[in-house]
mmCIF file with all atom_site columns, C-alpha atoms in Angstrom:
data_model
loop_
_atom_site.group_PDB
_atom_site.id
_atom_site.type_symbol
_atom_site.label_atom_id
_atom_site.label_alt_id
_atom_site.label_comp_id
_atom_site.label_asym_id
_atom_site.label_entity_id
_atom_site.label_seq_id
_atom_site.pdbx_PDB_ins_code
_atom_site.Cartn_x
_atom_site.Cartn_y
_atom_site.Cartn_z
_atom_site.occupancy
_atom_site.B_iso_or_equiv
_atom_site.pdbx_formal_charge
_atom_site.auth_seq_id
_atom_site.auth_comp_id
_atom_site.auth_asym_id
_atom_site.auth_atom_id
_atom_site.pdbx_PDB_model_num
ATOM 1   C CA . THR A 1 1   ? -218.787 137.573 19.001 1.00 55.00 ? 1   THR A CA 1
ATOM 2   C CA . ALA A 1 2   ? -219.457 139.388 21.736 1.00 57.00 ? 2   ALA A CA 1
ATOM 3   C CA . ARG A 1 3   ? -217.348 139.369 24.944 1.00 57.00 ? 3   ARG A CA 1
ATOM 4   C CA . PRO A 1 4   ? -218.991 137.188 27.988 1.00 56.00 ? 4   PRO A CA 1
ATOM 5   C CA . SER A 1 5   ? -219.919 139.168 31.092 1.00 58.00 ? 5   SER A CA 1
ATOM 6   C CA . GLY A 1 6   ? -218.715 139.200 34.572 1.00 56.00 ? 6   GLY A CA 1
ATOM 7   C CA . ASP A 1 7   ? -221.712 136.301 35.296 1.00 57.00 ? 7   ASP A CA 1
ATOM 8   C CA . GLU A 1 8   ? -220.593 134.516 32.241 1.00 57.00 ? 8   GLU A CA 1
ATOM 9   C CA . ARG A 1 9   ? -216.698 134.330 32.630 1.00 57.00 ? 9   ARG A CA 1
ATOM 10  C CA . ARG A 1 10  ? -215.459 130.726 33.534 1.00 58.00 ? 10  ARG A CA 1
ATOM 11  C CA . THR A 1 11  ? -212.579 130.551 36.177 1.00 54.00 ? 11  THR A CA 1
ATOM 12  C CA . VAL A 1 12  ? -209.930 127.785 34.256 1.00 56.00 ? 12  VAL A CA 1
ATOM 13  C CA . THR A 1 13  ? -207.607 125.882 36.899 1.00 56.00 ? 13  THR A CA 1
ATOM 14  C CA . THR A 1 14  ? -205.146 123.937 36.048 1.00 58.00 ? 14  THR A CA 1
ATOM 15  C CA . PRO A 1 15  ? -205.248 120.284 37.931 1.00 60.00 ? 15  PRO A CA 1
ATOM 16  C CA . GLU A 1 16  ? -202.295 119.982 40.110 1.00 63.00 ? 16  GLU A CA 1
ATOM 17  C CA . PRO A 1 17  ? -199.413 117.399 38.460 1.00 62.00 ? 17  PRO A CA 1
ATOM 18  C CA . GLU A 1 18  ? -200.208 114.019 40.296 1.00 63.00 ? 18  GLU A CA 1
ATOM 19  C CA . LYS A 1 19  ? -197.190 113.030 42.761 1.00 58.00 ? 19  LYS A CA 1
ATOM 20  C CA . ALA A 1 20  ? -194.966 109.622 41.322 1.00 52.00 ? 20  ALA A CA 1
ATOM 21  C CA . PRO A 1 21  ? -194.935 107.305 43.688 1.00 52.00 ? 21  PRO A CA 1
ATOM 22  C CA . PRO A 1 22  ? -191.364 107.016 45.631 1.00 48.00 ? 22  PRO A CA 1
ATOM 23  C CA . LEU A 1 23  ? -188.714 105.291 43.538 1.00 52.00 ? 23  LEU A CA 1
ATOM 24  C CA . ARG A 1 24  ? -187.022 102.319 44.994 1.00 50.00 ? 24  ARG A CA 1
ATOM 25  C CA . PRO A 1 25  ? -183.172 102.510 45.815 1.00 53.00 ? 25  PRO A CA 1
ATOM 26  C CA . PRO A 1 26  ? -181.324 100.820 42.884 1.00 55.00 ? 26  PRO A CA 1
ATOM 27  C CA . VAL A 1 27  ? -180.240 97.045  42.972 1.00 59.00 ? 27  VAL A CA 1
ATOM 28  C CA . LYS A 1 28  ? -177.296 96.781  44.732 1.00 65.00 ? 28  LYS A CA 1
ATOM 29  C CA . ARG A 1 29  ? -174.644 94.731  42.620 1.00 68.00 ? 29  ARG A CA 1
ATOM 30  C CA . ASN A 1 30  ? -172.219 92.363  44.108 1.00 72.00 ? 30  ASN A CA 1
ATOM 31  C CA . HIS A 1 31  ? -169.093 94.063  42.747 1.00 70.00 ? 31  HIS A CA 1
ATOM 32  C CA . ARG A 1 32  ? -167.110 90.875  44.192 1.00 83.00 ? 32  ARG A CA 1
ATOM 33  C CA . ALA A 1 33  ? -169.050 88.792  42.110 1.00 87.00 ? 33  ALA A CA 1
ATOM 34  C CA . LEU A 1 34  ? -166.698 86.084  39.843 1.00 91.00 ? 34  LEU A CA 1
ATOM 35  C CA . GLY A 1 35  ? -169.394 87.179  36.801 1.00 93.00 ? 35  GLY A CA 1
ATOM 36  C CA . SER A 1 36  ? -172.871 87.798  36.646 1.00 94.00 ? 36  SER A CA 1
ATOM 37  C CA . GLY A 1 37  ? -175.683 87.680  33.436 1.00 94.00 ? 37  GLY A CA 1
ATOM 38  C CA . GLU A 1 38  ? -179.333 88.770  33.219 1.00 94.00 ? 38  GLU A CA 1
ATOM 39  C CA . ILE A 1 39  ? -182.422 87.346  31.888 1.00 95.00 ? 39  ILE A CA 1
ATOM 40  C CA . LYS A 1 40  ? -185.500 89.072  31.349 1.00 93.00 ? 40  LYS A CA 1
ATOM 41  C CA . ASP A 1 41  ? -185.483 91.766  34.512 1.00 93.00 ? 41  ASP A CA 1
ATOM 42  C CA . ILE A 1 42  ? -183.601 88.576  36.601 1.00 95.00 ? 42  ILE A CA 1
ATOM 43  C CA . LEU A 1 43  ? -179.953 89.065  37.719 1.00 96.00 ? 43  LEU A CA 1
ATOM 44  C CA . PHE A 1 44  ? -177.662 86.406  38.475 1.00 97.00 ? 44  PHE A CA 1
ATOM 45  C CA . GLU A 1 45  ? -174.303 87.029  40.395 1.00 96.00 ? 45  GLU A CA 1
ATOM 46  C CA . LEU A 1 46  ? -172.315 84.120  40.806 1.00 96.00 ? 46  LEU A CA 1
ATOM 47  C CA . THR A 1 47  ? -170.808 84.735  44.193 1.00 96.00 ? 47  THR A CA 1
ATOM 48  C CA . SER A 1 48  ? -168.219 81.532  45.215 1.00 95.00 ? 48  SER A CA 1
ATOM 49  C CA . VAL A 1 49  ? -167.986 77.757  44.391 1.00 95.00 ? 49  VAL A CA 1
ATOM 50  C CA . LYS A 1 50  ? -166.119 75.754  46.981 1.00 95.00 ? 50  LYS A CA 1
ATOM 51  C CA . MET A 1 51  ? -165.437 72.142  46.927 1.00 93.00 ? 51  MET A CA 1
ATOM 52  C CA . SER A 1 52  ? -166.229 69.898  49.824 1.00 89.00 ? 52  SER A CA 1
ATOM 53  C CA . GLY A 1 53  ? -165.332 66.091  49.611 1.00 80.00 ? 53  GLY A CA 1
ATOM 54  C CA . GLY A 1 54  ? -166.823 65.278  46.352 1.00 84.00 ? 54  GLY A CA 1
ATOM 55  C CA . GLU A 1 55  ? -169.344 68.002  45.954 1.00 94.00 ? 55  GLU A CA 1
ATOM 56  C CA . VAL A 1 56  ? -169.051 71.522  44.184 1.00 95.00 ? 56  VAL A CA 1
ATOM 57  C CA . SER A 1 57  ? -171.221 73.932  46.047 1.00 96.00 ? 57  SER A CA 1
ATOM 58  C CA . VAL A 1 58  ? -172.195 77.300  43.425 1.00 97.00 ? 58  VAL A CA 1
ATOM 59  C CA . PHE A 1 59  ? -173.805 80.231  44.763 1.00 97.00 ? 59  PHE A CA 1
ATOM 60  C CA . VAL A 1 60  ? -175.720 82.500  42.963 1.00 97.00 ? 60  VAL A CA 1
ATOM 61  C CA . ASP A 1 61  ? -177.176 85.445  43.868 1.00 97.00 ? 61  ASP A CA 1
ATOM 62  C CA . VAL A 1 62  ? -181.088 85.859  41.944 1.00 97.00 ? 62  VAL A CA 1
ATOM 63  C CA . THR A 1 63  ? -182.165 89.395  41.884 1.00 95.00 ? 63  THR A CA 1
ATOM 64  C CA . ASN A 1 64  ? -185.090 91.069  40.173 1.00 94.00 ? 64  ASN A CA 1
ATOM 65  C CA . VAL A 1 65  ? -184.065 94.495  39.339 1.00 93.00 ? 65  VAL A CA 1
ATOM 66  C CA . ALA A 1 66  ? -187.753 95.074  38.339 1.00 87.00 ? 66  ALA A CA 1
ATOM 67  C CA . GLU A 1 67  ? -188.845 98.203  39.851 1.00 78.00 ? 67  GLU A CA 1
ATOM 68  C CA . ASP A 1 68  ? -192.871 96.229  39.816 1.00 77.00 ? 68  ASP A CA 1
ATOM 69  C CA . SER A 1 69  ? -192.942 93.128  38.463 1.00 85.00 ? 69  SER A CA 1
ATOM 70  C CA . LYS A 1 70  ? -192.715 89.782  39.826 1.00 88.00 ? 70  LYS A CA 1
ATOM 71  C CA . ARG A 1 71  ? -191.205 86.369  38.074 1.00 94.00 ? 71  ARG A CA 1
ATOM 72  C CA . ASN A 1 72  ? -190.647 83.189  39.263 1.00 95.00 ? 72  ASN A CA 1
ATOM 73  C CA . VAL A 1 73  ? -186.796 81.618  38.742 1.00 97.00 ? 73  VAL A CA 1
ATOM 74  C CA . ALA A 1 74  ? -186.192 77.692  38.373 1.00 97.00 ? 74  ALA A CA 1
ATOM 75  C CA . ILE A 1 75  ? -182.968 76.201  38.151 1.00 97.00 ? 75  ILE A CA 1
ATOM 76  C CA . TYR A 1 76  ? -183.737 72.870  37.599 1.00 97.00 ? 76  TYR A CA 1
ATOM 77  C CA . ASP A 1 77  ? -181.844 69.363  39.195 1.00 96.00 ? 77  ASP A CA 1
ATOM 78  C CA . GLU A 1 78  ? -182.136 65.896  39.031 1.00 95.00 ? 78  GLU A CA 1
ATOM 79  C CA . ASN A 1 79  ? -185.699 66.111  39.823 1.00 94.00 ? 79  ASN A CA 1
ATOM 80  C CA . TYR A 1 80  ? -186.294 67.638  36.412 1.00 94.00 ? 80  TYR A CA 1
ATOM 81  C CA . ARG A 1 81  ? -186.385 66.587  32.653 1.00 92.00 ? 81  ARG A CA 1
ATOM 82  C CA . TRP A 1 82  ? -185.244 69.828  31.393 1.00 93.00 ? 82  TRP A CA 1
ATOM 83  C CA . GLY A 1 83  ? -182.210 71.973  30.451 1.00 94.00 ? 83  GLY A CA 1
ATOM 84  C CA . LYS A 1 84  ? -179.859 71.595  33.437 1.00 96.00 ? 84  LYS A CA 1
ATOM 85  C CA . SER A 1 85  ? -176.847 73.647  34.446 1.00 97.00 ? 85  SER A CA 1
ATOM 86  C CA . LYS A 1 86  ? -173.695 71.925  34.228 1.00 97.00 ? 86  LYS A CA 1
ATOM 87  C CA . LEU A 1 87  ? -169.941 72.440  34.844 1.00 96.00 ? 87  LEU A CA 1
ATOM 88  C CA . THR A 1 88  ? -167.052 71.614  33.099 1.00 96.00 ? 88  THR A CA 1
ATOM 89  C CA . ASP A 1 89  ? -163.564 69.976  34.075 1.00 94.00 ? 89  ASP A CA 1
ATOM 90  C CA . THR A 1 90  ? -160.085 71.065  32.861 1.00 92.00 ? 90  THR A CA 1
ATOM 91  C CA . ALA A 1 91  ? -159.952 67.568  31.330 1.00 92.00 ? 91  ALA A CA 1
ATOM 92  C CA . GLY A 1 92  ? -163.560 68.503  29.564 1.00 95.00 ? 92  GLY A CA 1
ATOM 93  C CA . LYS A 1 93  ? -165.691 65.991  31.387 1.00 95.00 ? 93  LYS A CA 1
ATOM 94  C CA . ASP A 1 94  ? -169.545 67.678  32.376 1.00 96.00 ? 94  ASP A CA 1
ATOM 95  C CA . TYR A 1 95  ? -170.819 67.142  35.639 1.00 96.00 ? 95  TYR A CA 1
ATOM 96  C CA . GLU A 1 96  ? -175.004 67.904  36.122 1.00 97.00 ? 96  GLU A CA 1
ATOM 97  C CA . VAL A 1 97  ? -175.973 69.733  38.845 1.00 97.00 ? 97  VAL A CA 1
ATOM 98  C CA . SER A 1 98  ? -178.116 67.018  41.056 1.00 97.00 ? 98  SER A CA 1
ATOM 99  C CA . GLN A 1 99  ? -179.568 69.066  43.675 1.00 97.00 ? 99  GLN A CA 1
ATOM 100 C CA . VAL A 1 100 ? -180.763 73.062  43.273 1.00 98.00 ? 100 VAL A CA 1
ATOM 101 C CA . VAL A 1 101 ? -181.908 74.991  46.541 1.00 98.00 ? 101 VAL A CA 1
ATOM 102 C CA . PHE A 1 102 ? -182.788 78.405  47.210 1.00 97.00 ? 102 PHE A CA 1
ATOM 103 C CA . TRP A 1 103 ? -181.916 80.745  50.305 1.00 97.00 ? 103 TRP A CA 1
ATOM 104 C CA . LYS A 1 104 ? -183.779 83.797  51.280 1.00 94.00 ? 104 LYS A CA 1
ATOM 105 C CA . GLY A 1 105 ? -182.173 84.467  54.608 1.00 92.00 ? 105 GLY A CA 1
ATOM 106 C CA . LYS A 1 106 ? -182.717 81.241  56.877 1.00 94.00 ? 106 LYS A CA 1
ATOM 107 C CA . GLN A 1 107 ? -185.720 79.731  54.911 1.00 95.00 ? 107 GLN A CA 1
ATOM 108 C CA . LYS A 1 108 ? -184.265 77.556  53.035 1.00 96.00 ? 108 LYS A CA 1
ATOM 109 C CA . THR A 1 109 ? -186.677 75.333  49.490 1.00 96.00 ? 109 THR A CA 1
ATOM 110 C CA . SER A 1 110 ? -185.514 73.220  47.142 1.00 96.00 ? 110 SER A CA 1
ATOM 111 C CA . MET A 1 111 ? -186.045 72.656  43.745 1.00 96.00 ? 111 MET A CA 1
ATOM 112 C CA . TYR A 1 112 ? -188.017 70.352  43.889 1.00 95.00 ? 112 TYR A CA 1
ATOM 113 C CA . SER A 1 113 ? -190.509 71.399  46.742 1.00 95.00 ? 113 SER A CA 1
ATOM 114 C CA . ALA A 1 114 ? -190.672 74.861  44.720 1.00 95.00 ? 114 ALA A CA 1
ATOM 115 C CA . GLY A 1 115 ? -192.130 73.011  41.970 1.00 92.00 ? 115 GLY A CA 1
ATOM 116 C CA . MET A 1 116 ? -192.257 73.143  38.018 1.00 91.00 ? 116 MET A CA 1
ATOM 117 C CA . ARG A 1 117 ? -191.610 77.257  38.152 1.00 93.00 ? 117 ARG A CA 1
ATOM 118 C CA . GLY A 1 118 ? -189.513 78.042  40.853 1.00 95.00 ? 118 GLY A CA 1
ATOM 119 C CA . VAL A 1 119 ? -189.226 80.258  43.606 1.00 96.00 ? 119 VAL A CA 1
ATOM 120 C CA . GLN A 1 120 ? -190.813 83.880  43.108 1.00 94.00 ? 120 GLN A CA 1
ATOM 121 C CA . ALA A 1 121 ? -188.801 86.565  42.740 1.00 94.00 ? 121 ALA A CA 1
ATOM 122 C CA . ASP A 1 122 ? -190.730 89.374  44.256 1.00 92.00 ? 122 ASP A CA 1
ATOM 123 C CA . ALA A 1 123 ? -189.360 93.103  42.854 1.00 91.00 ? 123 ALA A CA 1
ATOM 124 C CA . GLY A 1 124 ? -185.783 94.143  43.981 1.00 89.00 ? 124 GLY A CA 1
ATOM 125 C CA . SER A 1 125 ? -185.860 90.905  45.999 1.00 92.00 ? 125 SER A CA 1
ATOM 126 C CA . THR A 1 126 ? -182.229 89.036  46.282 1.00 94.00 ? 126 THR A CA 1
ATOM 127 C CA . GLN A 1 127 ? -182.427 85.301  47.426 1.00 95.00 ? 127 GLN A CA 1
ATOM 128 C CA . THR A 1 128 ? -179.012 82.990  46.909 1.00 97.00 ? 128 THR A CA 1
ATOM 129 C CA . ALA A 1 129 ? -179.530 80.361  44.643 1.00 97.00 ? 129 ALA A CA 1
ATOM 130 C CA . GLN A 1 130 ? -177.387 77.015  45.734 1.00 98.00 ? 130 GLN A CA 1
ATOM 131 C CA . LEU A 1 131 ? -176.501 74.668  43.033 1.00 98.00 ? 131 LEU A CA 1
ATOM 132 C CA . ILE A 1 132 ? -174.623 71.063  44.046 1.00 97.00 ? 132 ILE A CA 1
ATOM 133 C CA . PHE A 1 133 ? -172.730 69.150  42.253 1.00 97.00 ? 133 PHE A CA 1
ATOM 134 C CA . LYS A 1 134 ? -171.973 65.247  43.051 1.00 95.00 ? 134 LYS A CA 1
ATOM 135 C CA . LYS A 1 135 ? -169.222 62.780  42.179 1.00 90.00 ? 135 LYS A CA 1
ATOM 136 C CA . VAL A 1 136 ? -167.187 65.366  41.152 1.00 91.00 ? 136 VAL A CA 1
ATOM 137 C CA . PRO A 1 137 ? -163.344 64.385  41.881 1.00 89.00 ? 137 PRO A CA 1
ATOM 138 C CA . SER A 1 138 ? -161.955 65.843  45.085 1.00 85.00 ? 138 SER A CA 1
ATOM 139 C CA . ASN A 1 139 ? -159.077 66.672  43.756 1.00 88.00 ? 139 ASN A CA 1
ATOM 140 C CA . LEU A 1 140 ? -160.554 69.037  41.382 1.00 89.00 ? 140 LEU A CA 1
ATOM 141 C CA . LYS A 1 141 ? -158.519 72.861  41.698 1.00 91.00 ? 141 LYS A CA 1
ATOM 142 C CA . MET A 1 142 ? -160.415 74.937  38.170 1.00 93.00 ? 142 MET A CA 1
ATOM 143 C CA . ILE A 1 143 ? -163.530 74.571  36.764 1.00 95.00 ? 143 ILE A CA 1
ATOM 144 C CA . LYS A 1 144 ? -163.124 75.349  32.995 1.00 96.00 ? 144 LYS A CA 1
ATOM 145 C CA . LYS A 1 145 ? -166.656 76.407  32.101 1.00 97.00 ? 145 LYS A CA 1
ATOM 146 C CA . LEU A 1 146 ? -169.675 76.453  34.482 1.00 97.00 ? 146 LEU A CA 1
ATOM 147 C CA . THR A 1 147 ? -173.004 77.129  32.594 1.00 97.00 ? 147 THR A CA 1
ATOM 148 C CA . LEU A 1 148 ? -175.980 78.102  34.263 1.00 97.00 ? 148 LEU A CA 1
ATOM 149 C CA . HIS A 1 149 ? -178.810 77.375  32.763 1.00 97.00 ? 149 HIS A CA 1
ATOM 150 C CA . PRO A 1 150 ? -181.823 79.216  34.528 1.00 97.00 ? 150 PRO A CA 1
ATOM 151 C CA . PHE A 1 151 ? -185.396 79.503  33.327 1.00 97.00 ? 151 PHE A CA 1
ATOM 152 C CA . VAL A 1 152 ? -187.456 82.733  33.877 1.00 96.00 ? 152 VAL A CA 1
ATOM 153 C CA . TYR A 1 153 ? -191.370 82.631  34.237 1.00 95.00 ? 153 TYR A CA 1
ATOM 154 C CA . TRP A 1 154 ? -193.586 85.508  34.248 1.00 92.00 ? 154 TRP A CA 1
ATOM 155 C CA . ARG A 1 155 ? -197.548 85.845  33.811 1.00 88.00 ? 155 ARG A CA 1
ATOM 156 C CA . VAL A 1 156 ? -199.128 88.043  31.310 1.00 87.00 ? 156 VAL A CA 1
ATOM 157 C CA . VAL A 1 157 ? -203.016 88.027  31.839 1.00 87.00 ? 157 VAL A CA 1
ATOM 158 C CA . PHE A 1 158 ? -203.722 84.646  32.528 1.00 90.00 ? 158 PHE A CA 1
ATOM 159 C CA . VAL A 1 159 ? -200.760 82.534  30.388 1.00 93.00 ? 159 VAL A CA 1
ATOM 160 C CA . TRP A 1 160 ? -197.427 81.697  31.916 1.00 92.00 ? 160 TRP A CA 1
ATOM 161 C CA . GLN A 1 161 ? -194.392 82.666  29.601 1.00 93.00 ? 161 GLN A CA 1
ATOM 162 C CA . TRP A 1 162 ? -190.830 81.829  30.062 1.00 94.00 ? 162 TRP A CA 1
ATOM 163 C CA . GLN A 1 163 ? -187.188 82.300  28.680 1.00 94.00 ? 163 GLN A CA 1
ATOM 164 C CA . ASP A 1 164 ? -184.421 80.366  29.737 1.00 95.00 ? 164 ASP A CA 1
ATOM 165 C CA . LYS A 1 165 ? -180.764 80.462  28.139 1.00 95.00 ? 165 LYS A CA 1
ATOM 166 C CA . ASP A 1 166 ? -177.355 79.761  29.155 1.00 96.00 ? 166 ASP A CA 1
ATOM 167 C CA . LEU A 1 167 ? -175.199 82.064  30.893 1.00 97.00 ? 167 LEU A CA 1
ATOM 168 C CA . ALA A 1 168 ? -171.209 80.656  31.035 1.00 96.00 ? 168 ALA A CA 1
ATOM 169 C CA . PHE A 1 169 ? -168.830 81.387  33.351 1.00 96.00 ? 169 PHE A CA 1
ATOM 170 C CA . GLU A 1 170 ? -165.115 80.266  32.508 1.00 95.00 ? 170 GLU A CA 1
ATOM 171 C CA . ASN A 1 171 ? -161.917 79.527  34.257 1.00 95.00 ? 171 ASN A CA 1
ATOM 172 C CA . ILE A 1 172 ? -162.849 79.503  38.013 1.00 94.00 ? 172 ILE A CA 1
ATOM 173 C CA . ARG A 1 173 ? -160.692 78.372  40.856 1.00 92.00 ? 173 ARG A CA 1
ATOM 174 C CA . LEU A 1 174 ? -162.469 76.162  43.434 1.00 90.00 ? 174 LEU A CA 1
ATOM 175 C CA . SER A 1 175 ? -162.326 77.830  47.511 1.00 87.00 ? 175 SER A CA 1
ATOM 176 C CA . ARG A 1 176 ? -162.157 74.784  49.969 1.00 80.00 ? 176 ARG A CA 1
#
């Protein structure tokens, strides 16, 4: 085969590599958390448990640790028939959660007003879930077991999918 003459030579250029989008800084974990668990890129960190006048308030930071995906999170309360979170006292008696409220800054959203699929958790965002347990003995000092039962929803094309799971935390002292 003959070599191409000067006019027939082709110049080959290498394309410049595509720049990757800037990475989001890693999600900061709460090192003071009493415990944590994860379901489908959602991190649940138990931050405090407080007793006030026959009610126990449990605070859980809910963080979407995914880089680029939206999730919805539901922690059902007495307004729903699906699996609920519960606490067990040292005598072995169970108490189901009465009310769940999500806090994002000063914005408050009840589980009831959030609807069946709960609140939206954008990638990298954190909000706090407050679980209120009513009719708990006012002399309660320790929770033998707290079973958090969240549901995580995500969308695949036009279909919603979900995963729910028990996250158990044991021997929790109540603050007042």
